[in-house]
Amino acid sequence: MKQKRKTSLGCLFWIALILLVLVIFLFNRKRIETVLETTGFIDVISTSREEPEIERRGEEPESSREEPAPALETPEAETPEAPEETSPDELESSEPEEVIALEVVPENSSSSNSTENTNVEERRVRRAALYFVFHDGSKGELRRIVRPVYYVDSPLTDTLRALLEGPSGSELNQNLISLIPGDATIRSVIVKDGIAYIDMSEEFRFNAFGYEGSVLQLKQLIYTATEFATVSQVQFLIDGQKQQYLNPEGLYIGKPLSRESL
């Protein structure tokens, strides 16, 4: 009996002690919370509890990881089609000032298959108007023909040189001839202020057809040169010098000549 009483009294003591502590805590709750916040005890407890969660958040779930995007296939570049070639017949049917083709012509090419160190020259072709003399046995008169002429940098110079080469086989069949001396050559051509300065060799002065032949040879060059929009007159030079007369017959070439001059 004594043992049971001691046990009951002990339980009542602890219950009373706990109730006393609760009563004291309830009455001093705000003061206790203030002390805990001041000392940082609450932050320590909350940090220790959140660390595992932070670590878990730091781990990236496998399902959210981005997979590398597949490489895009690059379509092969299309090879541009080569331009269609223009036939010589089509060249003659158009205006002379239009550039119609671009051609690359190798210079000093050998028979070997090696293409190393090969110099190439760009040549363009234009429809050029050339003037030859139509001769029917009694008199001669100028005739304008149009043909393709190749040139590099100076279309006027190369056109005049084509004129000096004379008519083609088909043009000869049309009774077209040139009265420019066959051994005459062009030394240079310079255009300034609408005047083409054509420097001819000494052979240009001698025409086997006399005065009328000399007039027609000048007209051939003047009319061909003035087909270019930048040329309105021609000043003839002989071996780089201005001459007053072309030949002993007194054909005057001391000033620039136009189509109306002769």
PDB file of C-alpha atoms in Angstrom:
ATOM      1  CA  MET A   1       0.000   0.000   0.000  1.00  0.00           C
ATOM      2  CA  LYS A   2       2.809   2.370   0.859  1.00  0.00           C
ATOM      3  CA  GLN A   3       4.477   1.618  -2.494  1.00  0.00           C
ATOM      4  CA  LYS A   4       1.267   2.468  -4.446  1.00  0.00           C
ATOM      5  CA  ARG A   5       0.876   5.750  -2.537  1.00  0.00           C
ATOM      6  CA  LYS A   6       4.447   6.763  -3.371  1.00  0.00           C
ATOM      7  CA  THR A   7       3.865   6.020  -7.055  1.00  0.00           C
ATOM      8  CA  SER A   8       0.618   8.037  -7.138  1.00  0.00           C
ATOM      9  CA  LEU A   9       2.240  10.935  -5.375  1.00  0.00           C
ATOM     10  CA  GLY A  10       5.155  10.842  -7.866  1.00  0.00           C
ATOM     11  CA  CYS A  11       2.797  10.939 -10.841  1.00  0.00           C
ATOM     12  CA  LEU A  12       0.833  13.795  -9.350  1.00  0.00           C
ATOM     13  CA  PHE A  13       4.098  15.678  -8.766  1.00  0.00           C
ATOM     14  CA  TRP A  14       5.191  15.359 -12.396  1.00  0.00           C
ATOM     15  CA  ILE A  15       1.758  16.252 -13.712  1.00  0.00           C
ATOM     16  CA  ALA A  16       1.688  19.330 -11.506  1.00  0.00           C
ATOM     17  CA  LEU A  17       5.194  20.258 -12.661  1.00  0.00           C
ATOM     18  CA  ILE A  18       4.270  19.922 -16.345  1.00  0.00           C
ATOM     19  CA  LEU A  19       1.113  21.993 -15.831  1.00  0.00           C
ATOM     20  CA  LEU A  20       3.182  24.632 -14.054  1.00  0.00           C
ATOM     21  CA  VAL A  21       5.642  24.765 -16.943  1.00  0.00           C
ATOM     22  CA  LEU A  22       2.779  25.063 -19.464  1.00  0.00           C
ATOM     23  CA  VAL A  23       1.212  27.868 -17.460  1.00  0.00           C
ATOM     24  CA  ILE A  24       4.526  29.686 -17.283  1.00  0.00           C
ATOM     25  CA  PHE A  25       5.095  29.116 -21.044  1.00  0.00           C
ATOM     26  CA  LEU A  26       1.653  30.440 -21.962  1.00  0.00           C
ATOM     27  CA  PHE A  27       2.122  33.564 -19.908  1.00  0.00           C
ATOM     28  CA  ASN A  28       5.654  34.181 -21.245  1.00  0.00           C
ATOM     29  CA  ARG A  29       5.194  32.927 -24.835  1.00  0.00           C
ATOM     30  CA  LYS A  30       5.893  36.243 -26.557  1.00  0.00           C
ATOM     31  CA  ARG A  31       9.002  36.840 -24.454  1.00  0.00           C
ATOM     32  CA  ILE A  32      10.277  33.326 -25.248  1.00  0.00           C
ATOM     33  CA  GLU A  33       9.676  33.809 -29.009  1.00  0.00           C
ATOM     34  CA  THR A  34      11.508  37.135 -28.882  1.00  0.00           C
ATOM     35  CA  VAL A  35      14.472  35.534 -27.133  1.00  0.00           C
ATOM     36  CA  LEU A  36      14.560  32.645 -29.662  1.00  0.00           C
ATOM     37  CA  GLU A  37      14.448  35.047 -32.641  1.00  0.00           C
ATOM     38  CA  THR A  38      17.144  37.232 -31.105  1.00  0.00           C
ATOM     39  CA  THR A  39      19.493  34.333 -30.508  1.00  0.00           C
ATOM     40  CA  GLY A  40      18.847  32.883 -34.029  1.00  0.00           C
ATOM     41  CA  PHE A  41      17.861  29.505 -32.613  1.00  0.00           C
ATOM     42  CA  ILE A  42      14.785  29.264 -34.868  1.00  0.00           C
ATOM     43  CA  ASP A  43      16.851  29.946 -38.046  1.00  0.00           C
ATOM     44  CA  VAL A  44      19.301  27.226 -37.098  1.00  0.00           C
ATOM     45  CA  ILE A  45      16.508  24.696 -36.634  1.00  0.00           C
ATOM     46  CA  SER A  46      14.717  25.689 -39.914  1.00  0.00           C
ATOM     47  CA  THR A  47      17.994  25.595 -41.928  1.00  0.00           C
ATOM     48  CA  SER A  48      18.901  22.148 -40.719  1.00  0.00           C
ATOM     49  CA  ARG A  49      15.442  20.912 -41.703  1.00  0.00           C
ATOM     50  CA  GLU A  50      15.465  22.498 -45.197  1.00  0.00           C
ATOM     51  CA  GLU A  51      18.950  21.340 -46.260  1.00  0.00           C
ATOM     52  CA  PRO A  52      17.832  17.922 -47.510  1.00  0.00           C
ATOM     53  CA  GLU A  53      15.006  19.554 -49.473  1.00  0.00           C
ATOM     54  CA  ILE A  54      17.399  22.075 -51.053  1.00  0.00           C
ATOM     55  CA  GLU A  55      19.712  19.313 -52.088  1.00  0.00           C
ATOM     56  CA  ARG A  56      16.793  17.449 -53.608  1.00  0.00           C
ATOM     57  CA  ARG A  57      15.718  20.560 -55.463  1.00  0.00           C
ATOM     58  CA  GLY A  58      19.218  21.025 -56.797  1.00  0.00           C
ATOM     59  CA  GLU A  59      19.054  17.646 -58.464  1.00  0.00           C
ATOM     60  CA  GLU A  60      17.627  17.984 -61.936  1.00  0.00           C
ATOM     61  CA  PRO A  61      15.070  15.287 -62.670  1.00  0.00           C
ATOM     62  CA  GLU A  62      16.024  13.027 -65.486  1.00  0.00           C
ATOM     63  CA  SER A  63      12.770  13.719 -67.332  1.00  0.00           C
ATOM     64  CA  SER A  64      13.444  17.511 -67.444  1.00  0.00           C
ATOM     65  CA  ARG A  65      16.938  17.288 -68.865  1.00  0.00           C
ATOM     66  CA  GLU A  66      17.064  18.609 -72.417  1.00  0.00           C
ATOM     67  CA  GLU A  67      18.227  16.212 -75.034  1.00  0.00           C
ATOM     68  CA  PRO A  68      20.546  17.614 -77.701  1.00  0.00           C
ATOM     69  CA  ALA A  69      18.659  18.684 -80.805  1.00  0.00           C
ATOM     70  CA  PRO A  70      19.292  16.492 -83.838  1.00  0.00           C
ATOM     71  CA  ALA A  71      21.652  18.038 -86.407  1.00  0.00           C
ATOM     72  CA  LEU A  72      19.880  19.620 -89.330  1.00  0.00           C
ATOM     73  CA  GLU A  73      20.750  18.176 -92.686  1.00  0.00           C
ATOM     74  CA  THR A  74      22.193  20.803 -95.027  1.00  0.00           C
ATOM     75  CA  PRO A  75      20.867  20.410 -98.565  1.00  0.00           C
ATOM     76  CA  GLU A  76      23.490  20.187-101.240  1.00  0.00           C
ATOM     77  CA  ALA A  77      23.993  23.381-103.239  1.00  0.00           C
ATOM     78  CA  GLU A  78      22.454  23.219-106.648  1.00  0.00           C
ATOM     79  CA  THR A  79      24.836  23.648-109.528  1.00  0.00           C
ATOM     80  CA  PRO A  80      23.773  26.613-111.691  1.00  0.00           C
ATOM     81  CA  GLU A  81      22.930  25.741-115.239  1.00  0.00           C
ATOM     82  CA  ALA A  82      25.297  27.021-117.896  1.00  0.00           C
ATOM     83  CA  PRO A  83      23.884  29.839-120.059  1.00  0.00           C
ATOM     84  CA  GLU A  84      22.782  28.901-123.524  1.00  0.00           C
ATOM     85  CA  GLU A  85      25.170  29.845-126.288  1.00  0.00           C
ATOM     86  CA  THR A  86      24.137  32.400-128.873  1.00  0.00           C
ATOM     87  CA  SER A  87      24.625  31.411-132.480  1.00  0.00           C
ATOM     88  CA  PRO A  88      26.361  33.775-134.965  1.00  0.00           C
ATOM     89  CA  ASP A  89      23.126  34.098-136.966  1.00  0.00           C
ATOM     90  CA  GLU A  90      21.366  35.536-133.911  1.00  0.00           C
ATOM     91  CA  LEU A  91      24.252  37.960-133.367  1.00  0.00           C
ATOM     92  CA  GLU A  92      23.880  39.634-136.746  1.00  0.00           C
ATOM     93  CA  SER A  93      20.148  40.240-136.272  1.00  0.00           C
ATOM     94  CA  SER A  94      20.541  42.592-133.257  1.00  0.00           C
ATOM     95  CA  GLU A  95      21.823  46.108-132.570  1.00  0.00           C
ATOM     96  CA  PRO A  96      25.614  46.635-132.869  1.00  0.00           C
ATOM     97  CA  GLU A  97      26.216  48.302-129.480  1.00  0.00           C
ATOM     98  CA  GLU A  98      24.916  45.417-127.375  1.00  0.00           C
ATOM     99  CA  VAL A  99      27.384  43.105-125.640  1.00  0.00           C
ATOM    100  CA  ILE A 100      26.123  39.607-126.320  1.00  0.00           C
ATOM    101  CA  ALA A 101      28.574  37.117-124.881  1.00  0.00           C
ATOM    102  CA  LEU A 102      31.534  36.589-122.638  1.00  0.00           C
ATOM    103  CA  GLU A 103      34.207  34.168-123.708  1.00  0.00           C
ATOM    104  CA  VAL A 104      37.416  33.028-122.018  1.00  0.00           C
ATOM    105  CA  VAL A 105      40.173  32.277-124.524  1.00  0.00           C
ATOM    106  CA  PRO A 106      43.466  30.714-123.374  1.00  0.00           C
ATOM    107  CA  GLU A 107      46.655  32.341-124.612  1.00  0.00           C
ATOM    108  CA  ASN A 108      49.857  30.439-125.392  1.00  0.00           C
ATOM    109  CA  SER A 109      48.044  27.136-124.883  1.00  0.00           C
ATOM    110  CA  SER A 110      50.025  23.957-125.491  1.00  0.00           C
ATOM    111  CA  SER A 111      48.916  20.481-126.528  1.00  0.00           C
ATOM    112  CA  SER A 112      49.568  19.063-123.042  1.00  0.00           C
ATOM    113  CA  ASN A 113      46.706  18.387-120.669  1.00  0.00           C
ATOM    114  CA  SER A 114      48.275  20.438-117.853  1.00  0.00           C
ATOM    115  CA  THR A 115      46.322  23.584-117.011  1.00  0.00           C
ATOM    116  CA  GLU A 116      48.800  25.017-114.489  1.00  0.00           C
ATOM    117  CA  ASN A 117      50.146  28.546-115.054  1.00  0.00           C
ATOM    118  CA  THR A 118      47.849  29.061-118.063  1.00  0.00           C
ATOM    119  CA  ASN A 119      47.185  32.696-118.924  1.00  0.00           C
ATOM    120  CA  VAL A 120      43.603  33.357-119.921  1.00  0.00           C
ATOM    121  CA  GLU A 121      42.213  36.388-121.655  1.00  0.00           C
ATOM    122  CA  GLU A 122      38.633  37.530-121.350  1.00  0.00           C
ATOM    123  CA  ARG A 123      37.151  38.451-124.704  1.00  0.00           C
ATOM    124  CA  ARG A 124      33.735  39.884-125.316  1.00  0.00           C
ATOM    125  CA  VAL A 125      31.850  39.873-128.557  1.00  0.00           C
ATOM    126  CA  ARG A 126      29.647  42.706-129.815  1.00  0.00           C
ATOM    127  CA  ARG A 127      27.584  43.326-132.899  1.00  0.00           C
ATOM    128  CA  ALA A 128      29.670  45.839-134.803  1.00  0.00           C
ATOM    129  CA  ALA A 129      28.787  47.841-137.887  1.00  0.00           C
ATOM    130  CA  LEU A 130      31.574  47.851-140.495  1.00  0.00           C
ATOM    131  CA  TYR A 131      31.613  49.811-143.757  1.00  0.00           C
ATOM    132  CA  PHE A 132      32.950  48.293-146.970  1.00  0.00           C
ATOM    133  CA  VAL A 133      32.740  49.432-150.582  1.00  0.00           C
ATOM    134  CA  PHE A 134      30.229  47.915-152.958  1.00  0.00           C
ATOM    135  CA  HIS A 135      31.813  47.773-156.429  1.00  0.00           C
ATOM    136  CA  ASP A 136      29.724  46.834-159.433  1.00  0.00           C
ATOM    137  CA  GLY A 137      32.381  47.582-162.066  1.00  0.00           C
ATOM    138  CA  SER A 138      31.457  51.200-162.692  1.00  0.00           C
ATOM    139  CA  LYS A 139      31.474  53.007-159.341  1.00  0.00           C
ATOM    140  CA  GLY A 140      31.870  52.304-155.643  1.00  0.00           C
ATOM    141  CA  GLU A 141      29.662  53.219-152.712  1.00  0.00           C
ATOM    142  CA  LEU A 142      29.687  52.467-149.007  1.00  0.00           C
ATOM    143  CA  ARG A 143      27.694  49.546-147.639  1.00  0.00           C
ATOM    144  CA  ARG A 144      27.029  48.913-143.960  1.00  0.00           C
ATOM    145  CA  ILE A 145      27.288  45.345-142.721  1.00  0.00           C
ATOM    146  CA  VAL A 146      26.879  43.980-139.182  1.00  0.00           C
ATOM    147  CA  ARG A 147      28.981  41.158-137.848  1.00  0.00           C
ATOM    148  CA  PRO A 148      30.200  39.894-134.450  1.00  0.00           C
ATOM    149  CA  VAL A 149      33.562  41.385-133.435  1.00  0.00           C
ATOM    150  CA  TYR A 150      35.621  40.149-130.477  1.00  0.00           C
ATOM    151  CA  TYR A 151      37.403  42.629-128.223  1.00  0.00           C
ATOM    152  CA  VAL A 152      39.235  42.720-124.876  1.00  0.00           C
ATOM    153  CA  ASP A 153      39.466  46.277-123.507  1.00  0.00           C
ATOM    154  CA  SER A 154      38.990  48.565-126.557  1.00  0.00           C
ATOM    155  CA  PRO A 155      35.931  47.724-128.676  1.00  0.00           C
ATOM    156  CA  LEU A 156      36.584  50.682-131.024  1.00  0.00           C
ATOM    157  CA  THR A 157      40.193  49.677-131.718  1.00  0.00           C
ATOM    158  CA  ASP A 158      39.323  46.017-132.295  1.00  0.00           C
ATOM    159  CA  THR A 159      36.398  46.983-134.541  1.00  0.00           C
ATOM    160  CA  LEU A 160      38.659  49.178-136.709  1.00  0.00           C
ATOM    161  CA  ARG A 161      41.217  46.380-136.895  1.00  0.00           C
ATOM    162  CA  ALA A 162      38.479  44.009-138.032  1.00  0.00           C
ATOM    163  CA  LEU A 163      37.689  46.565-140.755  1.00  0.00           C
ATOM    164  CA  LEU A 164      41.314  46.561-141.910  1.00  0.00           C
ATOM    165  CA  GLU A 165      41.246  42.760-142.178  1.00  0.00           C
ATOM    166  CA  GLY A 166      38.779  43.175-145.028  1.00  0.00           C
ATOM    167  CA  PRO A 167      35.482  41.511-145.950  1.00  0.00           C
ATOM    168  CA  SER A 168      34.733  37.866-145.223  1.00  0.00           C
ATOM    169  CA  GLY A 169      34.176  35.236-147.915  1.00  0.00           C
ATOM    170  CA  SER A 170      30.413  35.684-147.911  1.00  0.00           C
ATOM    171  CA  GLU A 171      30.837  39.469-148.094  1.00  0.00           C
ATOM    172  CA  LEU A 172      33.198  39.150-151.058  1.00  0.00           C
ATOM    173  CA  ASN A 173      30.475  37.172-152.815  1.00  0.00           C
ATOM    174  CA  GLN A 174      28.268  40.259-152.391  1.00  0.00           C
ATOM    175  CA  ASN A 175      30.832  42.372-154.320  1.00  0.00           C
ATOM    176  CA  LEU A 176      32.051  44.051-151.138  1.00  0.00           C
ATOM    177  CA  ILE A 177      35.690  45.153-151.051  1.00  0.00           C
ATOM    178  CA  SER A 178      37.914  47.356-148.905  1.00  0.00           C
ATOM    179  CA  LEU A 179      39.899  50.260-150.371  1.00  0.00           C
ATOM    180  CA  ILE A 180      42.083  50.629-147.283  1.00  0.00           C
ATOM    181  CA  PRO A 181      45.660  49.634-148.268  1.00  0.00           C
ATOM    182  CA  GLY A 182      46.210  46.016-147.195  1.00  0.00           C
ATOM    183  CA  ASP A 183      49.587  46.679-145.586  1.00  0.00           C
ATOM    184  CA  ALA A 184      48.350  49.651-143.500  1.00  0.00           C
ATOM    185  CA  THR A 185      48.093  49.125-139.762  1.00  0.00           C
ATOM    186  CA  ILE A 186      46.573  50.956-136.801  1.00  0.00           C
ATOM    187  CA  ARG A 187      49.197  52.175-134.336  1.00  0.00           C
ATOM    188  CA  SER A 188      46.780  53.505-131.703  1.00  0.00           C
ATOM    189  CA  VAL A 189      43.268  54.874-131.159  1.00  0.00           C
ATOM    190  CA  ILE A 190      42.414  57.525-128.549  1.00  0.00           C
ATOM    191  CA  VAL A 191      38.973  59.106-128.021  1.00  0.00           C
ATOM    192  CA  LYS A 192      38.777  62.565-126.430  1.00  0.00           C
ATOM    193  CA  ASP A 193      35.874  65.042-126.417  1.00  0.00           C
ATOM    194  CA  GLY A 194      34.028  63.128-129.131  1.00  0.00           C
ATOM    195  CA  ILE A 195      37.067  62.970-131.449  1.00  0.00           C
ATOM    196  CA  ALA A 196      38.737  59.655-132.266  1.00  0.00           C
ATOM    197  CA  TYR A 197      42.456  60.154-132.917  1.00  0.00           C
ATOM    198  CA  ILE A 198      43.383  57.269-135.229  1.00  0.00           C
ATOM    199  CA  ASP A 199      47.129  56.914-135.697  1.00  0.00           C
ATOM    200  CA  MET A 200      47.881  54.995-138.929  1.00  0.00           C
ATOM    201  CA  SER A 201      51.127  53.665-140.347  1.00  0.00           C
ATOM    202  CA  GLU A 202      52.840  55.311-143.330  1.00  0.00           C
ATOM    203  CA  GLU A 203      51.342  52.752-145.747  1.00  0.00           C
ATOM    204  CA  PHE A 204      47.898  54.313-145.197  1.00  0.00           C
ATOM    205  CA  ARG A 205      48.874  57.246-147.443  1.00  0.00           C
ATOM    206  CA  PHE A 206      49.198  55.257-150.688  1.00  0.00           C
ATOM    207  CA  ASN A 207      46.039  54.139-152.454  1.00  0.00           C
ATOM    208  CA  ALA A 208      46.227  52.395-155.827  1.00  0.00           C
ATOM    209  CA  PHE A 209      42.753  53.686-156.787  1.00  0.00           C
ATOM    210  CA  GLY A 210      43.738  57.356-156.750  1.00  0.00           C
ATOM    211  CA  TYR A 211      41.863  60.261-155.211  1.00  0.00           C
ATOM    212  CA  GLU A 212      38.408  58.602-155.245  1.00  0.00           C
ATOM    213  CA  GLY A 213      39.846  55.476-153.649  1.00  0.00           C
ATOM    214  CA  SER A 214      41.486  57.586-150.904  1.00  0.00           C
ATOM    215  CA  VAL A 215      38.163  59.324-150.172  1.00  0.00           C
ATOM    216  CA  LEU A 216      36.402  55.980-149.812  1.00  0.00           C
ATOM    217  CA  GLN A 217      39.125  54.579-147.538  1.00  0.00           C
ATOM    218  CA  LEU A 218      38.722  57.571-145.218  1.00  0.00           C
ATOM    219  CA  LYS A 219      34.946  57.160-145.286  1.00  0.00           C
ATOM    220  CA  GLN A 220      35.260  53.496-144.333  1.00  0.00           C
ATOM    221  CA  LEU A 221      37.105  54.438-141.147  1.00  0.00           C
ATOM    222  CA  ILE A 222      35.046  57.563-140.368  1.00  0.00           C
ATOM    223  CA  TYR A 223      31.674  55.823-140.777  1.00  0.00           C
ATOM    224  CA  THR A 224      32.777  52.762-138.788  1.00  0.00           C
ATOM    225  CA  ALA A 225      34.205  54.874-135.925  1.00  0.00           C
ATOM    226  CA  THR A 226      31.176  57.174-135.706  1.00  0.00           C
ATOM    227  CA  GLU A 227      28.906  54.158-135.177  1.00  0.00           C
ATOM    228  CA  PHE A 228      30.073  54.490-131.561  1.00  0.00           C
ATOM    229  CA  ALA A 229      28.058  56.975-129.503  1.00  0.00           C
ATOM    230  CA  THR A 230      31.245  58.505-128.045  1.00  0.00           C
ATOM    231  CA  VAL A 231      32.671  59.435-131.470  1.00  0.00           C
ATOM    232  CA  SER A 232      31.404  62.215-133.750  1.00  0.00           C
ATOM    233  CA  GLN A 233      34.616  63.068-135.651  1.00  0.00           C
ATOM    234  CA  VAL A 234      37.922  61.436-136.627  1.00  0.00           C
ATOM    235  CA  GLN A 235      41.368  63.031-136.638  1.00  0.00           C
ATOM    236  CA  PHE A 236      43.843  61.014-138.724  1.00  0.00           C
ATOM    237  CA  LEU A 237      47.515  60.859-137.733  1.00  0.00           C
ATOM    238  CA  ILE A 238      50.357  59.297-139.734  1.00  0.00           C
ATOM    239  CA  ASP A 239      53.065  57.685-137.588  1.00  0.00           C
ATOM    240  CA  GLY A 240      51.971  59.817-134.645  1.00  0.00           C
ATOM    241  CA  GLN A 241      52.093  63.127-136.540  1.00  0.00           C
ATOM    242  CA  LYS A 242      49.281  65.321-137.819  1.00  0.00           C
ATOM    243  CA  GLN A 243      49.478  65.738-141.592  1.00  0.00           C
ATOM    244  CA  GLN A 244      47.786  68.372-143.725  1.00  0.00           C
ATOM    245  CA  TYR A 245      47.201  66.113-146.721  1.00  0.00           C
ATOM    246  CA  LEU A 246      46.881  62.368-147.074  1.00  0.00           C
ATOM    247  CA  ASN A 247      48.374  62.063-150.578  1.00  0.00           C
ATOM    248  CA  PRO A 248      49.869  64.147-153.372  1.00  0.00           C
ATOM    249  CA  GLU A 249      46.380  64.635-154.829  1.00  0.00           C
ATOM    250  CA  GLY A 250      45.618  67.034-151.963  1.00  0.00           C
ATOM    251  CA  LEU A 251      43.086  65.125-149.855  1.00  0.00           C
ATOM    252  CA  TYR A 252      42.923  67.296-146.690  1.00  0.00           C
ATOM    253  CA  ILE A 253      43.182  65.542-143.294  1.00  0.00           C
ATOM    254  CA  GLY A 254      44.566  68.447-141.213  1.00  0.00           C
ATOM    255  CA  LYS A 255      41.440  68.707-138.991  1.00  0.00           C
ATOM    256  CA  PRO A 256      38.887  66.333-137.473  1.00  0.00           C
ATOM    257  CA  LEU A 257      36.567  64.928-140.149  1.00  0.00           C
ATOM    258  CA  SER A 258      32.913  63.898-139.792  1.00  0.00           C
ATOM    259  CA  ARG A 259      30.596  62.020-142.140  1.00  0.00           C
ATOM    260  CA  GLU A 260      29.587  65.318-143.724  1.00  0.00           C
ATOM    261  CA  SER A 261      33.182  66.412-144.344  1.00  0.00           C
ATOM    262  CA  LEU A 262      33.742  64.174-147.401  1.00  0.00           C
TER     263      LEU A 262
END
